[in-house]
Amino acid sequence: MKKKGSVVEFNDQRDKELLQAFKSQLHLLGTVPLQEVFTRAAMMPASRFWVSERRAMIVISAMLKGDRIESMNTKKREMYHEICRRVKRILEEEPGITLTEATFRVVNSPAPEFYLTPKSARAMIYRLRA
């Protein structure tokens, strides 16, 4: 479902937040394997879902119509399922709200994790620290 060449509009903000999570875990964990620090940093709560409102709207709309997203990587699929679950709840609780507004609110709300694999988190952190 991803468009080739699509770019996240907020890479800098996400990267700073991920690096901060990494540093906090590094400080807390001390002498554990670095891979464990990457894993824990990726699992830290994030200030928002790191996907654009537009892209989330496209995917959530498709999911609500019954389209499957099984071709996405596991973490991305988990993220969209969580967004969809929250959007559905808002739509049920607030009948007058539009799908666009519900999706916007969910994407900009705190996320339970970064939805990155430890390998992706490691690559981003190494790039940021270079």
XYZ file of N, CA and C in Angstrom:
390
model
N 0.805 -1.194 0.000
C 0.000 0.000 0.000
C 0.850 1.261 0.000
N 2.132 1.137 0.302
C 2.980 2.313 0.343
C 3.282 2.783 -1.064
N 3.272 4.085 -1.230
C 3.639 4.664 -2.508
C 5.154 4.763 -2.569
N 5.719 4.325 -3.658
C 7.160 4.385 -3.826
C 7.609 5.842 -3.796
N 8.637 6.105 -3.008
C 9.174 7.451 -2.928
C 8.469 8.345 -1.930
N 7.497 7.810 -1.179
C 6.818 8.654 -0.202
C 7.798 8.999 0.917
N 7.701 10.210 1.419
C 8.639 10.711 2.412
C 7.870 11.143 3.652
N 8.387 10.795 4.789
C 7.782 11.232 6.036
C 8.122 12.705 6.225
N 7.098 13.507 6.515
C 7.285 14.950 6.614
C 7.980 15.375 7.898
N 8.083 14.500 8.843
C 8.578 14.870 10.163
C 9.732 13.986 10.607
N 10.591 13.603 9.687
C 11.729 12.742 10.016
C 12.578 13.321 11.138
N 12.852 14.621 11.079
C 13.724 15.231 12.084
C 13.147 15.089 13.487
N 11.862 15.364 13.625
C 11.214 15.260 14.933
C 11.235 13.818 15.438
N 10.893 12.872 14.570
C 10.903 11.460 14.953
C 12.310 11.013 15.334
N 13.293 11.419 14.524
C 14.672 11.017 14.781
C 15.168 11.545 16.123
N 14.860 12.811 16.427
C 15.272 13.385 17.717
C 14.630 12.632 18.872
N 13.360 12.308 18.720
C 12.651 11.585 19.773
C 13.217 10.175 19.949
N 13.526 9.495 18.854
C 14.103 8.153 18.931
C 15.483 8.201 19.576
N 16.296 9.169 19.201
C 17.631 9.292 19.784
C 17.538 9.570 21.283
N 16.580 10.390 21.673
C 16.370 10.669 23.094
C 15.953 9.392 23.838
N 15.080 8.599 23.234
C 14.662 7.328 23.842
C 15.856 6.387 23.974
N 16.695 6.331 22.942
C 17.891 5.490 22.972
C 18.819 5.916 24.109
N 19.068 7.218 24.204
C 19.971 7.718 25.248
C 19.419 7.444 26.640
N 18.110 7.589 26.815
C 17.526 7.326 28.137
C 17.647 5.847 28.490
N 17.443 4.963 27.518
C 17.573 3.528 27.769
C 19.029 3.146 28.003
N 19.934 3.762 27.270
C 21.361 3.498 27.440
C 21.789 3.873 28.855
N 21.298 5.006 29.317
C 21.619 5.480 30.666
C 21.023 4.551 31.732
N 19.785 4.126 31.529
C 19.105 3.268 32.505
C 19.678 1.861 32.559
N 20.015 1.322 31.402
C 20.390 -0.086 31.334
C 21.857 -0.349 31.608
N 22.695 0.645 31.399
C 24.109 0.470 31.699
C 24.794 -0.540 30.808
N 25.239 -1.645 31.400
C 26.066 -2.605 30.667
C 25.274 -3.814 30.166
N 24.278 -3.570 29.372
C 23.556 -4.657 28.698
C 23.958 -4.617 27.231
N 23.725 -5.684 26.505
C 24.059 -5.668 25.076
C 23.363 -4.507 24.359
N 24.083 -3.885 23.462
C 23.556 -2.734 22.737
C 22.275 -3.078 21.987
N 22.174 -4.303 21.490
C 20.959 -4.719 20.781
C 19.728 -4.580 21.676
N 19.885 -4.882 22.954
C 18.781 -4.740 23.913
C 18.383 -3.271 24.071
N 19.354 -2.383 24.025
C 19.058 -0.948 24.127
C 18.268 -0.492 22.899
N 18.657 -0.949 21.711
C 17.912 -0.606 20.492
C 16.474 -1.126 20.576
N 16.326 -2.359 21.048
C 14.993 -2.958 21.175
C 14.129 -2.146 22.126
N 14.677 -1.812 23.270
C 13.898 -1.057 24.259
C 13.598 0.357 23.792
N 14.533 0.982 23.101
C 14.281 2.330 22.575
C 13.129 2.298 21.576
N 13.109 1.293 20.704
C 12.036 1.174 19.709
C 10.686 0.932 20.370
N 10.689 0.310 21.541
C 9.445 -0.002 22.252
C 8.981 1.112 23.188
N 9.762 2.177 23.284
C 9.373 3.301 24.149
C 8.155 4.009 23.560
N 7.303 4.579 24.414
C 6.171 5.362 23.895
C 6.669 6.545 23.065
N 5.899 6.905 22.060
C 6.228 8.035 21.186
C 5.165 9.121 21.357
N 5.523 10.341 21.032
C 4.604 11.467 21.223
C 3.433 11.436 20.251
N 3.591 10.664 19.172
C 2.537 10.542 18.156
C 2.816 9.298 17.329
N 1.908 8.962 16.445
C 2.152 7.890 15.486
C 2.959 8.502 14.348
N 4.085 7.899 14.027
C 4.983 8.469 13.031
C 4.574 8.065 11.624
N 3.445 8.623 11.209
C 2.906 8.478 9.863
C 2.166 9.780 9.577
N 2.147 10.196 8.332
C 1.422 11.429 8.012
C -0.075 11.191 8.122
N -0.794 12.245 8.421
C -2.251 12.144 8.512
C -2.828 11.668 7.180
N -2.275 12.166 6.096
C -2.768 11.805 4.757
C -2.589 10.310 4.490
N -1.397 9.804 4.775
C -1.130 8.381 4.533
C -1.982 7.501 5.443
N -2.100 7.901 6.698
C -2.936 7.132 7.623
C -4.379 7.108 7.150
N -4.865 8.225 6.654
C -6.241 8.300 6.173
C -6.462 7.330 5.012
N -5.517 7.271 4.099
C -5.619 6.364 2.946
C -5.679 4.912 3.416
N -4.769 4.546 4.310
C -4.695 3.157 4.770
C -5.907 2.799 5.629
N -6.286 3.670 6.556
C -7.421 3.376 7.438
C -8.712 3.292 6.636
N -8.882 4.169 5.681
C -10.066 4.124 4.823
C -10.140 2.782 4.094
N -9.012 2.340 3.570
C -8.964 1.049 2.874
C -9.267 -0.101 3.836
N -8.718 -0.034 5.043
C -8.964 -1.088 6.029
C -10.446 -1.166 6.390
N -11.074 -0.010 6.551
C -12.493 0.009 6.913
C -13.375 -0.538 5.793
N -12.860 -0.488 4.564
C -13.592 -1.052 3.422
C -13.325 -2.545 3.267
N -12.454 -3.080 4.118
C -12.177 -4.509 4.074
C -10.875 -4.898 3.411
N -10.103 -3.917 2.933
C -8.810 -4.244 2.325
C -7.857 -4.791 3.383
N -7.036 -5.731 2.966
C -6.060 -6.334 3.871
C -4.720 -5.618 3.730
N -4.001 -5.555 4.817
C -2.695 -4.888 4.799
C -1.584 -5.879 5.144
N -1.807 -7.120 4.833
C -0.867 -8.181 5.201
C 0.487 -8.063 4.507
N 0.563 -7.314 3.423
C 1.836 -7.197 2.710
C 2.799 -6.231 3.396
N 2.312 -5.456 4.361
C 3.179 -4.521 5.090
C 4.055 -5.289 6.076
N 5.169 -4.654 6.463
C 5.986 -5.297 7.489
C 5.209 -5.325 8.806
N 5.600 -6.214 9.677
C 4.849 -6.489 10.899
C 4.630 -5.251 11.754
N 5.657 -4.473 11.982
C 5.532 -3.299 12.850
C 4.584 -2.262 12.255
N 4.695 -2.031 10.965
C 3.808 -1.068 10.313
C 2.367 -1.556 10.376
N 2.182 -2.841 10.167
C 0.843 -3.430 10.235
C 0.267 -3.268 11.646
N 1.084 -3.526 12.670
C 0.643 -3.333 14.056
C 0.218 -1.887 14.291
N 1.003 -0.949 13.761
C 0.689 0.468 13.937
C -0.662 0.810 13.317
N -0.878 0.367 12.084
C -2.149 0.688 11.426
C -3.333 0.009 12.107
N -3.141 -1.181 12.627
C -4.227 -1.836 13.361
C -4.570 -1.048 14.628
N -3.564 -0.531 15.308
C -3.814 0.277 16.506
C -4.511 1.585 16.137
N -4.052 2.230 15.076
C -4.711 3.463 14.630
C -6.163 3.167 14.269
N -6.399 2.110 13.529
C -7.751 1.749 13.104
C -8.645 1.456 14.308
N -8.119 0.742 15.279
C -8.888 0.436 16.489
C -9.324 1.722 17.188
N -8.395 2.665 17.315
C -8.710 3.933 17.980
C -9.692 4.769 17.162
N -9.509 4.778 15.843
C -10.420 5.525 14.967
C -11.835 4.969 15.097
N -11.965 3.654 15.067
C -13.292 3.031 15.206
C -13.950 3.429 16.522
N -13.167 3.446 17.590
C -13.712 3.821 18.898
C -14.220 5.263 18.885
N -13.450 6.166 18.296
C -13.880 7.564 18.212
C -15.149 7.682 17.382
N -15.198 6.988 16.256
C -16.379 7.049 15.393
C -17.626 6.525 16.109
N -17.455 5.521 16.957
C -18.589 4.991 17.723
C -19.019 5.948 18.827
N -18.045 6.553 19.499
C -18.342 7.433 20.630
C -18.835 8.808 20.197
N -18.427 9.247 19.011
C -18.798 10.577 18.516
C -19.391 10.440 17.116
N -20.671 10.121 17.015
C -21.295 9.827 15.715
C -21.166 10.936 14.663
N -21.042 12.184 15.050
C -20.977 13.268 14.073
C -19.600 13.538 13.497
N -18.586 12.875 14.013
C -17.214 13.166 13.586
C -16.912 12.475 12.254
N -16.084 13.117 11.452
C -15.706 12.533 10.163
C -14.535 11.571 10.346
N -14.379 10.692 9.394
C -13.256 9.761 9.407
C -11.936 10.531 9.366
N -11.904 11.590 8.589
C -10.689 12.408 8.481
C -10.309 12.997 9.830
N -11.278 13.578 10.531
C -11.003 14.189 11.833
C -10.596 13.134 12.858
N -11.274 12.006 12.866
C -10.927 10.937 13.808
C -9.503 10.441 13.552
N -9.154 10.251 12.291
C -7.807 9.792 11.939
C -6.768 10.827 12.338
N -7.043 12.096 12.070
C -6.132 13.180 12.439
C -5.875 13.161 13.948
N -6.931 13.039 14.729
C -6.787 13.036 16.186
C -5.963 11.849 16.660
N -6.211 10.694 16.094
C -5.479 9.499 16.522
C -4.002 9.603 16.157
N -3.705 9.975 14.933
C -2.306 10.051 14.486
C -1.508 11.034 15.341
N -2.145 12.091 15.785
C -1.462 13.108 16.581
C -1.560 12.867 18.082
N -2.042 11.708 18.478
C -2.092 11.354 19.895
C -0.892 10.466 20.229
N -0.555 10.357 21.516
C 0.591 9.524 21.885
C 0.438 8.077 21.406
N 1.548 7.537 20.932
C 1.584 6.149 20.455
C 2.272 5.284 21.510
N 1.882 4.033 21.630
C 2.480 3.169 22.653
C 3.942 2.801 22.379
N 4.378 2.963 21.139
C 5.763 2.663 20.768
C 6.084 3.365 19.450
N 7.333 3.259 19.015
C 7.741 3.857 17.740
C 7.320 3.012 16.544
N 6.965 1.783 16.766
C 6.615 0.831 15.700
C 7.772 0.672 14.716
N 8.957 0.457 15.272
C 10.164 0.185 14.493
C 10.729 -1.149 14.947
N 11.338 -1.866 14.030
C 12.072 -3.056 14.436
C 13.360 -2.590 15.111
N 13.944 -3.407 15.963
C 15.228 -3.030 16.549
C 16.277 -2.736 15.474
N 16.231 -3.480 14.376
C 17.180 -3.265 13.280
C 16.995 -1.874 12.663
N 15.760 -1.459 12.448
C 15.495 -0.121 11.900
C 15.911 0.958 12.890
N 15.600 0.740 14.162
C 15.989 1.710 15.191
C 17.505 1.855 15.222
N 18.213 0.715 15.158
C 19.678 0.745 15.160
C 20.214 1.538 13.972
N 19.689 1.279 12.784
C 20.153 1.989 11.587
C 19.914 3.489 11.716
N 18.750 3.877 12.211
C 18.449 5.305 12.369
C 19.368 5.948 13.399
N 19.564 5.269 14.517
C 20.398 5.834 15.578
C 21.845 5.947 15.119
N 22.376 4.937 14.445
C 23.743 5.027 13.927
C 23.871 6.172 12.927
N 22.865 6.345 12.078
C 22.886 7.448 11.108
C 22.890 8.792 11.836
N 22.103 8.905 12.896
C 22.003 10.161 13.635
C 23.271 10.473 14.414
N 23.951 9.439 14.867
C 25.145 9.647 15.686
C 26.404 9.801 14.844
N 26.297 9.586 13.541
C 27.474 9.663 12.660
C 27.921 11.094 12.451
